[in-house]
Amino acid sequence: MSILGAIVRTSRDRVAELSRQLAQQPGVDVALDPGDGRLILVIEDSAGIAASATLAAIALLPGVVDVSLVYEHGGDDPVESAGMNATSWRAGLHELAAGVDLRHDRT
């Protein structure tokens, strides 16, 4: 299992909407919203989706200016996810985030 700590930066007028959107995602905890356009996240592997894939998908969301990985813990029980392995981070964001849908309007 992977646990990631990340800082997501967006505009101040978008931060509340983005916070709500991310809080609904499996494996994503919005730990802190300092009110300045940053969100502090804790991301864990969930339901066959690696935390790194979720982080990549967050980086590709509209309005996200920057994502910084500030903490990473990798346990002994890796998530079973198609195509994910220890070198998956070497792919581009689009390849890494393939199959992760963070849109809030999905049904």
GROMACS .gro file of N, CA and C in nm:
model
  321
    1MET      N    1   0.084  -0.118   0.000
    1MET     CA    2   0.000   0.000   0.000
    1MET      C    3   0.088   0.124   0.000
    2SER      N    4   0.052   0.218  -0.083
    2SER     CA    5   0.121   0.347  -0.087
    2SER      C    6   0.036   0.453  -0.020
    3ILE      N    7   0.103   0.541   0.052
    3ILE     CA    8   0.040   0.658   0.112
    3ILE      C    9   0.122   0.778   0.067
    4LEU      N   10   0.055   0.876   0.007
    4LEU     CA   11   0.122   0.995  -0.044
    4LEU      C   12   0.070   1.118   0.028
    5GLY      N   13   0.159   1.212   0.054
    5GLY     CA   14   0.121   1.345   0.101
    5GLY      C   15   0.152   1.441  -0.012
    6ALA      N   16   0.056   1.525  -0.046
    6ALA     CA   17   0.075   1.615  -0.160
    6ALA      C   18   0.013   1.752  -0.132
    7ILE      N   19   0.070   1.852  -0.198
    7ILE     CA   20   0.015   1.987  -0.196
    7ILE      C   21  -0.034   2.017  -0.337
    8VAL      N   22  -0.160   2.055  -0.347
    8VAL     CA   23  -0.221   2.091  -0.475
    8VAL      C   24  -0.246   2.241  -0.473
    9ARG      N   25  -0.203   2.308  -0.578
    9ARG     CA   26  -0.225   2.453  -0.586
    9ARG      C   27  -0.323   2.482  -0.699
   10THR      N   28  -0.419   2.568  -0.667
   10THR     CA   29  -0.517   2.615  -0.764
   10THR      C   30  -0.546   2.762  -0.732
   11SER      N   31  -0.636   2.823  -0.805
   11SER     CA   32  -0.670   2.963  -0.775
   11SER      C   33  -0.763   2.968  -0.653
   12ARG      N   34  -0.761   3.078  -0.582
   12ARG     CA   35  -0.844   3.092  -0.461
   12ARG      C   36  -0.992   3.078  -0.493
   13ASP      N   37  -1.034   3.124  -0.610
   13ASP     CA   38  -1.176   3.115  -0.644
   13ASP      C   39  -1.219   2.974  -0.684
   14ARG      N   40  -1.126   2.886  -0.706
   14ARG     CA   41  -1.156   2.747  -0.746
   14ARG      C   42  -1.133   2.648  -0.633
   15VAL      N   43  -1.067   2.688  -0.526
   15VAL     CA   44  -1.022   2.594  -0.424
   15VAL      C   45  -1.139   2.523  -0.354
   16ALA      N   46  -1.249   2.591  -0.325
   16ALA     CA   47  -1.361   2.526  -0.256
   16ALA      C   48  -1.423   2.417  -0.342
   17GLU      N   49  -1.444   2.445  -0.471
   17GLU     CA   50  -1.500   2.345  -0.562
   17GLU      C   51  -1.406   2.226  -0.577
   18LEU      N   52  -1.277   2.252  -0.594
   18LEU     CA   53  -1.180   2.144  -0.608
   18LEU      C   54  -1.173   2.060  -0.481
   19SER      N   55  -1.178   2.125  -0.366
   19SER     CA   56  -1.176   2.053  -0.239
   19SER      C   57  -1.294   1.957  -0.228
   20ARG      N   58  -1.413   2.003  -0.263
   20ARG     CA   59  -1.532   1.916  -0.260
   20ARG      C   60  -1.517   1.800  -0.358
   21GLN      N   61  -1.467   1.829  -0.476
   21GLN     CA   62  -1.450   1.725  -0.578
   21GLN      C   63  -1.352   1.618  -0.531
   22LEU      N   64  -1.240   1.660  -0.476
   22LEU     CA   65  -1.138   1.564  -0.432
   22LEU      C   66  -1.184   1.485  -0.310
   23ALA      N   67  -1.258   1.548  -0.221
   23ALA     CA   68  -1.304   1.480  -0.099
   23ALA      C   69  -1.398   1.365  -0.131
   24GLN      N   70  -1.460   1.365  -0.248
   24GLN     CA   71  -1.551   1.257  -0.289
   24GLN      C   72  -1.478   1.138  -0.350
   25GLN      N   73  -1.350   1.151  -0.375
   25GLN     CA   74  -1.275   1.047  -0.444
   25GLN      C   75  -1.226   0.940  -0.347
   26PRO      N   76  -1.238   0.813  -0.383
   26PRO     CA   77  -1.186   0.707  -0.298
   26PRO      C   78  -1.035   0.721  -0.281
   27GLY      N   79  -0.989   0.707  -0.158
   27GLY     CA   80  -0.846   0.712  -0.131
   27GLY      C   81  -0.789   0.851  -0.116
   28VAL      N   82  -0.873   0.955  -0.129
   28VAL     CA   83  -0.825   1.094  -0.118
   28VAL      C   84  -0.885   1.158   0.006
   29ASP      N   85  -0.799   1.213   0.091
   29ASP     CA   86  -0.842   1.287   0.209
   29ASP      C   87  -0.787   1.429   0.197
   30VAL      N   88  -0.877   1.527   0.197
   30VAL     CA   89  -0.834   1.667   0.199
   30VAL      C   90  -0.805   1.700   0.345
   31ALA      N   91  -0.677   1.698   0.381
   31ALA     CA   92  -0.636   1.713   0.520
   31ALA      C   93  -0.641   1.857   0.567
   32LEU      N   94  -0.615   1.952   0.476
   32LEU     CA   95  -0.610   2.093   0.516
   32LEU      C   96  -0.635   2.183   0.396
   33ASP      N   97  -0.711   2.289   0.420
   33ASP     CA   98  -0.732   2.395   0.322
   33ASP      C   99  -0.695   2.526   0.390
   34PRO      N  100  -0.571   2.575   0.370
   34PRO     CA  101  -0.528   2.697   0.437
   34PRO      C  102  -0.597   2.824   0.387
   35GLY      N  103  -0.677   2.814   0.280
   35GLY     CA  104  -0.749   2.929   0.229
   35GLY      C  105  -0.671   3.017   0.134
   36ASP      N  106  -0.557   2.970   0.089
   36ASP     CA  107  -0.473   3.052   0.000
   36ASP      C  108  -0.453   2.989  -0.138
   37GLY      N  109  -0.540   2.895  -0.174
   37GLY     CA  110  -0.527   2.829  -0.304
   37GLY      C  111  -0.454   2.697  -0.299
   38ARG      N  112  -0.410   2.658  -0.179
   38ARG     CA  113  -0.345   2.527  -0.163
   38ARG      C  114  -0.440   2.430  -0.094
   39LEU      N  115  -0.428   2.303  -0.129
   39LEU     CA  116  -0.496   2.196  -0.057
   39LEU      C  117  -0.390   2.095  -0.018
   40ILE      N  118  -0.395   2.050   0.105
   40ILE     CA  119  -0.302   1.948   0.152
   40ILE      C  120  -0.378   1.816   0.150
   41LEU      N  121  -0.326   1.718   0.075
   41LEU     CA  122  -0.394   1.591   0.055
   41LEU      C  123  -0.315   1.475   0.112
   42VAL      N  124  -0.389   1.373   0.157
   42VAL     CA  125  -0.333   1.241   0.186
   42VAL      C  126  -0.403   1.147   0.088
   43ILE      N  127  -0.324   1.073   0.011
   43ILE     CA  128  -0.378   0.986  -0.093
   43ILE      C  129  -0.328   0.844  -0.067
   44GLU      N  130  -0.421   0.747  -0.070
   44GLU     CA  131  -0.387   0.606  -0.051
   44GLU      C  132  -0.433   0.526  -0.172
   45ASP      N  133  -0.370   0.410  -0.191
   45ASP     CA  134  -0.418   0.315  -0.292
   45ASP      C  135  -0.564   0.284  -0.261
   46SER      N  136  -0.644   0.264  -0.365
   46SER     CA  137  -0.784   0.228  -0.342
   46SER      C  138  -0.838   0.147  -0.459
   47ALA      N  139  -0.917   0.047  -0.429
   47ALA     CA  140  -0.993  -0.031  -0.527
   47ALA      C  141  -0.921  -0.053  -0.660
   48GLY      N  142  -0.800  -0.105  -0.655
   48GLY     CA  143  -0.726  -0.135  -0.777
   48GLY      C  144  -0.663  -0.016  -0.844
   49ILE      N  145  -0.663   0.099  -0.779
   49ILE     CA  146  -0.602   0.220  -0.835
   49ILE      C  147  -0.486   0.262  -0.745
   50ALA      N  148  -0.368   0.269  -0.801
   50ALA     CA  149  -0.251   0.310  -0.725
   50ALA      C  150  -0.261   0.457  -0.687
   51ALA      N  151  -0.211   0.491  -0.569
   51ALA     CA  152  -0.211   0.631  -0.524
   51ALA      C  153  -0.139   0.720  -0.624
   52SER      N  154  -0.034   0.669  -0.686
   52SER     CA  155   0.040   0.749  -0.784
   52SER      C  156  -0.045   0.782  -0.906
   53ALA      N  157  -0.133   0.690  -0.946
   53ALA     CA  158  -0.223   0.716  -1.058
   53ALA      C  159  -0.326   0.823  -1.021
   54THR      N  160  -0.375   0.817  -0.898
   54THR     CA  161  -0.468   0.920  -0.851
   54THR      C  162  -0.400   1.056  -0.848
   55LEU      N  163  -0.277   1.061  -0.799
   55LEU     CA  164  -0.202   1.187  -0.795
   55LEU      C  165  -0.183   1.243  -0.936
   56ALA      N  166  -0.151   1.158  -1.031
   56ALA     CA  167  -0.135   1.202  -1.170
   56ALA      C  168  -0.266   1.256  -1.225
   57ALA      N  169  -0.377   1.188  -1.195
   57ALA     CA  170  -0.508   1.233  -1.243
   57ALA      C  171  -0.544   1.369  -1.183
   58ILE      N  172  -0.510   1.390  -1.056
   58ILE     CA  173  -0.535   1.520  -0.992
   58ILE      C  174  -0.456   1.629  -1.063
   59ALA      N  175  -0.332   1.600  -1.098
   59ALA     CA  176  -0.247   1.699  -1.166
   59ALA      C  177  -0.305   1.741  -1.300
   60LEU      N  178  -0.385   1.655  -1.361
   60LEU     CA  179  -0.443   1.683  -1.493
   60LEU      C  180  -0.581   1.749  -1.486
   61LEU      N  181  -0.635   1.768  -1.366
   61LEU     CA  182  -0.767   1.829  -1.353
   61LEU      C  183  -0.764   1.976  -1.397
   62PRO      N  184  -0.871   2.022  -1.459
   62PRO     CA  185  -0.879   2.165  -1.497
   62PRO      C  186  -0.867   2.253  -1.373
   63GLY      N  187  -0.789   2.358  -1.383
   63GLY     CA  188  -0.773   2.451  -1.273
   63GLY      C  189  -0.660   2.419  -1.178
   64VAL      N  190  -0.605   2.299  -1.186
   64VAL     CA  191  -0.491   2.264  -1.100
   64VAL      C  192  -0.366   2.325  -1.162
   65VAL      N  193  -0.299   2.409  -1.084
   65VAL     CA  194  -0.180   2.479  -1.132
   65VAL      C  195  -0.055   2.395  -1.110
   66ASP      N  196  -0.048   2.329  -0.994
   66ASP     CA  197   0.072   2.253  -0.958
   66ASP      C  198   0.037   2.148  -0.854
   67VAL      N  199   0.108   2.036  -0.858
   67VAL     CA  200   0.096   1.932  -0.756
   67VAL      C  201   0.237   1.897  -0.712
   68SER      N  202   0.259   1.900  -0.581
   68SER     CA  203   0.390   1.866  -0.526
   68SER      C  204   0.377   1.745  -0.434
   69LEU      N  205   0.452   1.641  -0.463
   69LEU     CA  206   0.458   1.525  -0.375
   69LEU      C  207   0.555   1.558  -0.262
   70VAL      N  208   0.506   1.555  -0.138
   70VAL     CA  209   0.592   1.592  -0.025
   70VAL      C  210   0.620   1.476   0.069
   71TYR      N  211   0.547   1.365   0.053
   71TYR     CA  212   0.570   1.247   0.137
   71TYR      C  213   0.526   1.124   0.060
   72GLU      N  214   0.600   1.016   0.076
   72GLU     CA  215   0.563   0.888   0.013
   72GLU      C  216   0.600   0.775   0.106
   73HIS      N  217   0.504   0.686   0.130
   73HIS     CA  218   0.530   0.564   0.205
   73HIS      C  219   0.483   0.447   0.119
   74GLY      N  220   0.569   0.352   0.098
   74GLY     CA  221   0.533   0.233   0.024
   74GLY      C  222   0.541   0.112   0.113
   75GLY      N  223   0.430   0.041   0.127
   75GLY     CA  224   0.426  -0.078   0.211
   75GLY      C  225   0.460  -0.203   0.133
   76ASP      N  226   0.444  -0.316   0.197
   76ASP     CA  227   0.478  -0.445   0.137
   76ASP      C  228   0.366  -0.504   0.052
   77ASP      N  229   0.250  -0.445   0.055
   77ASP     CA  230   0.136  -0.502  -0.016
   77ASP      C  231   0.091  -0.409  -0.129
   78PRO      N  232   0.157  -0.417  -0.245
   78PRO     CA  233   0.124  -0.326  -0.355
   78PRO      C  234  -0.018  -0.347  -0.406
   79VAL      N  235  -0.079  -0.241  -0.452
   79VAL     CA  236  -0.214  -0.249  -0.508
   79VAL      C  237  -0.209  -0.329  -0.638
   80GLU      N  238  -0.311  -0.410  -0.659
   80GLU     CA  239  -0.322  -0.485  -0.785
   80GLU      C  240  -0.387  -0.393  -0.887
   81SER      N  241  -0.308  -0.341  -0.977
   81SER     CA  242  -0.359  -0.248  -1.077
   81SER      C  243  -0.292  -0.278  -1.210
   82ALA      N  244  -0.371  -0.283  -1.313
   82ALA     CA  245  -0.317  -0.316  -1.446
   82ALA      C  246  -0.206  -0.219  -1.484
   83GLY      N  247  -0.090  -0.274  -1.513
   83GLY     CA  248   0.019  -0.193  -1.562
   83GLY      C  249   0.096  -0.114  -1.459
   84MET      N  250   0.064  -0.125  -1.332
   84MET     CA  251   0.135  -0.050  -1.229
   84MET      C  252   0.246  -0.134  -1.169
   85ASN      N  253   0.364  -0.077  -1.164
   85ASN     CA  254   0.475  -0.142  -1.097
   85ASN      C  255   0.569  -0.034  -1.046
   86ALA      N  256   0.680  -0.074  -0.991
   86ALA     CA  257   0.771   0.021  -0.927
   86ALA      C  258   0.826   0.127  -1.021
   87THR      N  259   0.825   0.102  -1.151
   87THR     CA  260   0.878   0.201  -1.245
   87THR      C  261   0.768   0.278  -1.318
   88SER      N  262   0.643   0.262  -1.277
   88SER     CA  263   0.532   0.329  -1.345
   88SER      C  264   0.544   0.481  -1.341
   89TRP      N  265   0.608   0.534  -1.240
   89TRP     CA  266   0.622   0.679  -1.229
   89TRP      C  267   0.703   0.737  -1.344
   90ARG      N  268   0.775   0.653  -1.417
   90ARG     CA  269   0.856   0.702  -1.528
   90ARG      C  270   0.771   0.738  -1.650
   91ALA      N  271   0.645   0.703  -1.647
   91ALA     CA  272   0.555   0.736  -1.757
   91ALA      C  273   0.511   0.882  -1.746
   92GLY      N  274   0.451   0.933  -1.852
   92GLY     CA  275   0.395   1.067  -1.846
   92GLY      C  276   0.267   1.067  -1.764
   93LEU      N  277   0.220   1.185  -1.727
   93LEU     CA  278   0.099   1.196  -1.644
   93LEU      C  279  -0.021   1.130  -1.711
   94HIS      N  280  -0.039   1.151  -1.840
   94HIS     CA  281  -0.154   1.094  -1.909
   94HIS      C  282  -0.151   0.941  -1.906
   95GLU      N  283  -0.034   0.882  -1.924
   95GLU     CA  284  -0.023   0.736  -1.919
   95GLU      C  285  -0.045   0.685  -1.777
   96LEU      N  286   0.011   0.754  -1.680
   96LEU     CA  287  -0.002   0.711  -1.541
   96LEU      C  288  -0.145   0.723  -1.491
   97ALA      N  289  -0.216   0.827  -1.535
   97ALA     CA  290  -0.353   0.851  -1.489
   97ALA      C  291  -0.458   0.776  -1.571
   98ALA      N  292  -0.417   0.701  -1.672
   98ALA     CA  293  -0.513   0.629  -1.756
   98ALA      C  294  -0.603   0.542  -1.669
   99GLY      N  295  -0.732   0.554  -1.690
   99GLY     CA  296  -0.828   0.473  -1.616
   99GLY      C  297  -0.876   0.536  -1.486
  100VAL      N  298  -0.822   0.649  -1.447
  100VAL     CA  299  -0.866   0.717  -1.324
  100VAL      C  300  -0.955   0.833  -1.365
  101ASP      N  301  -1.081   0.830  -1.321
  101ASP     CA  302  -1.178   0.933  -1.357
  101ASP      C  303  -1.215   1.012  -1.233
  102LEU      N  304  -1.169   1.137  -1.224
  102LEU     CA  305  -1.197   1.221  -1.108
  102LEU      C  306  -1.302   1.327  -1.138
  103ARG      N  307  -1.366   1.319  -1.254
  103ARG     CA  308  -1.469   1.419  -1.287
  103ARG      C  309  -1.585   1.405  -1.189
  104HIS      N  310  -1.634   1.517  -1.140
  104HIS     CA  311  -1.743   1.514  -1.044
  104HIS      C  312  -1.878   1.489  -1.108
  105ASP      N  313  -1.888   1.496  -1.240
  105ASP     CA  314  -2.016   1.479  -1.308
  105ASP      C  315  -2.035   1.337  -1.362
  106ARG      N  316  -1.951   1.243  -1.320
  106ARG     CA  317  -1.964   1.106  -1.371
  106ARG      C  318  -2.087   1.040  -1.311
  107THR      N  319  -2.149   0.952  -1.386
  107THR     CA  320  -2.267   0.882  -1.335
  107THR      C  321  -2.251   0.734  -1.353
   0.00000   0.00000   0.00000
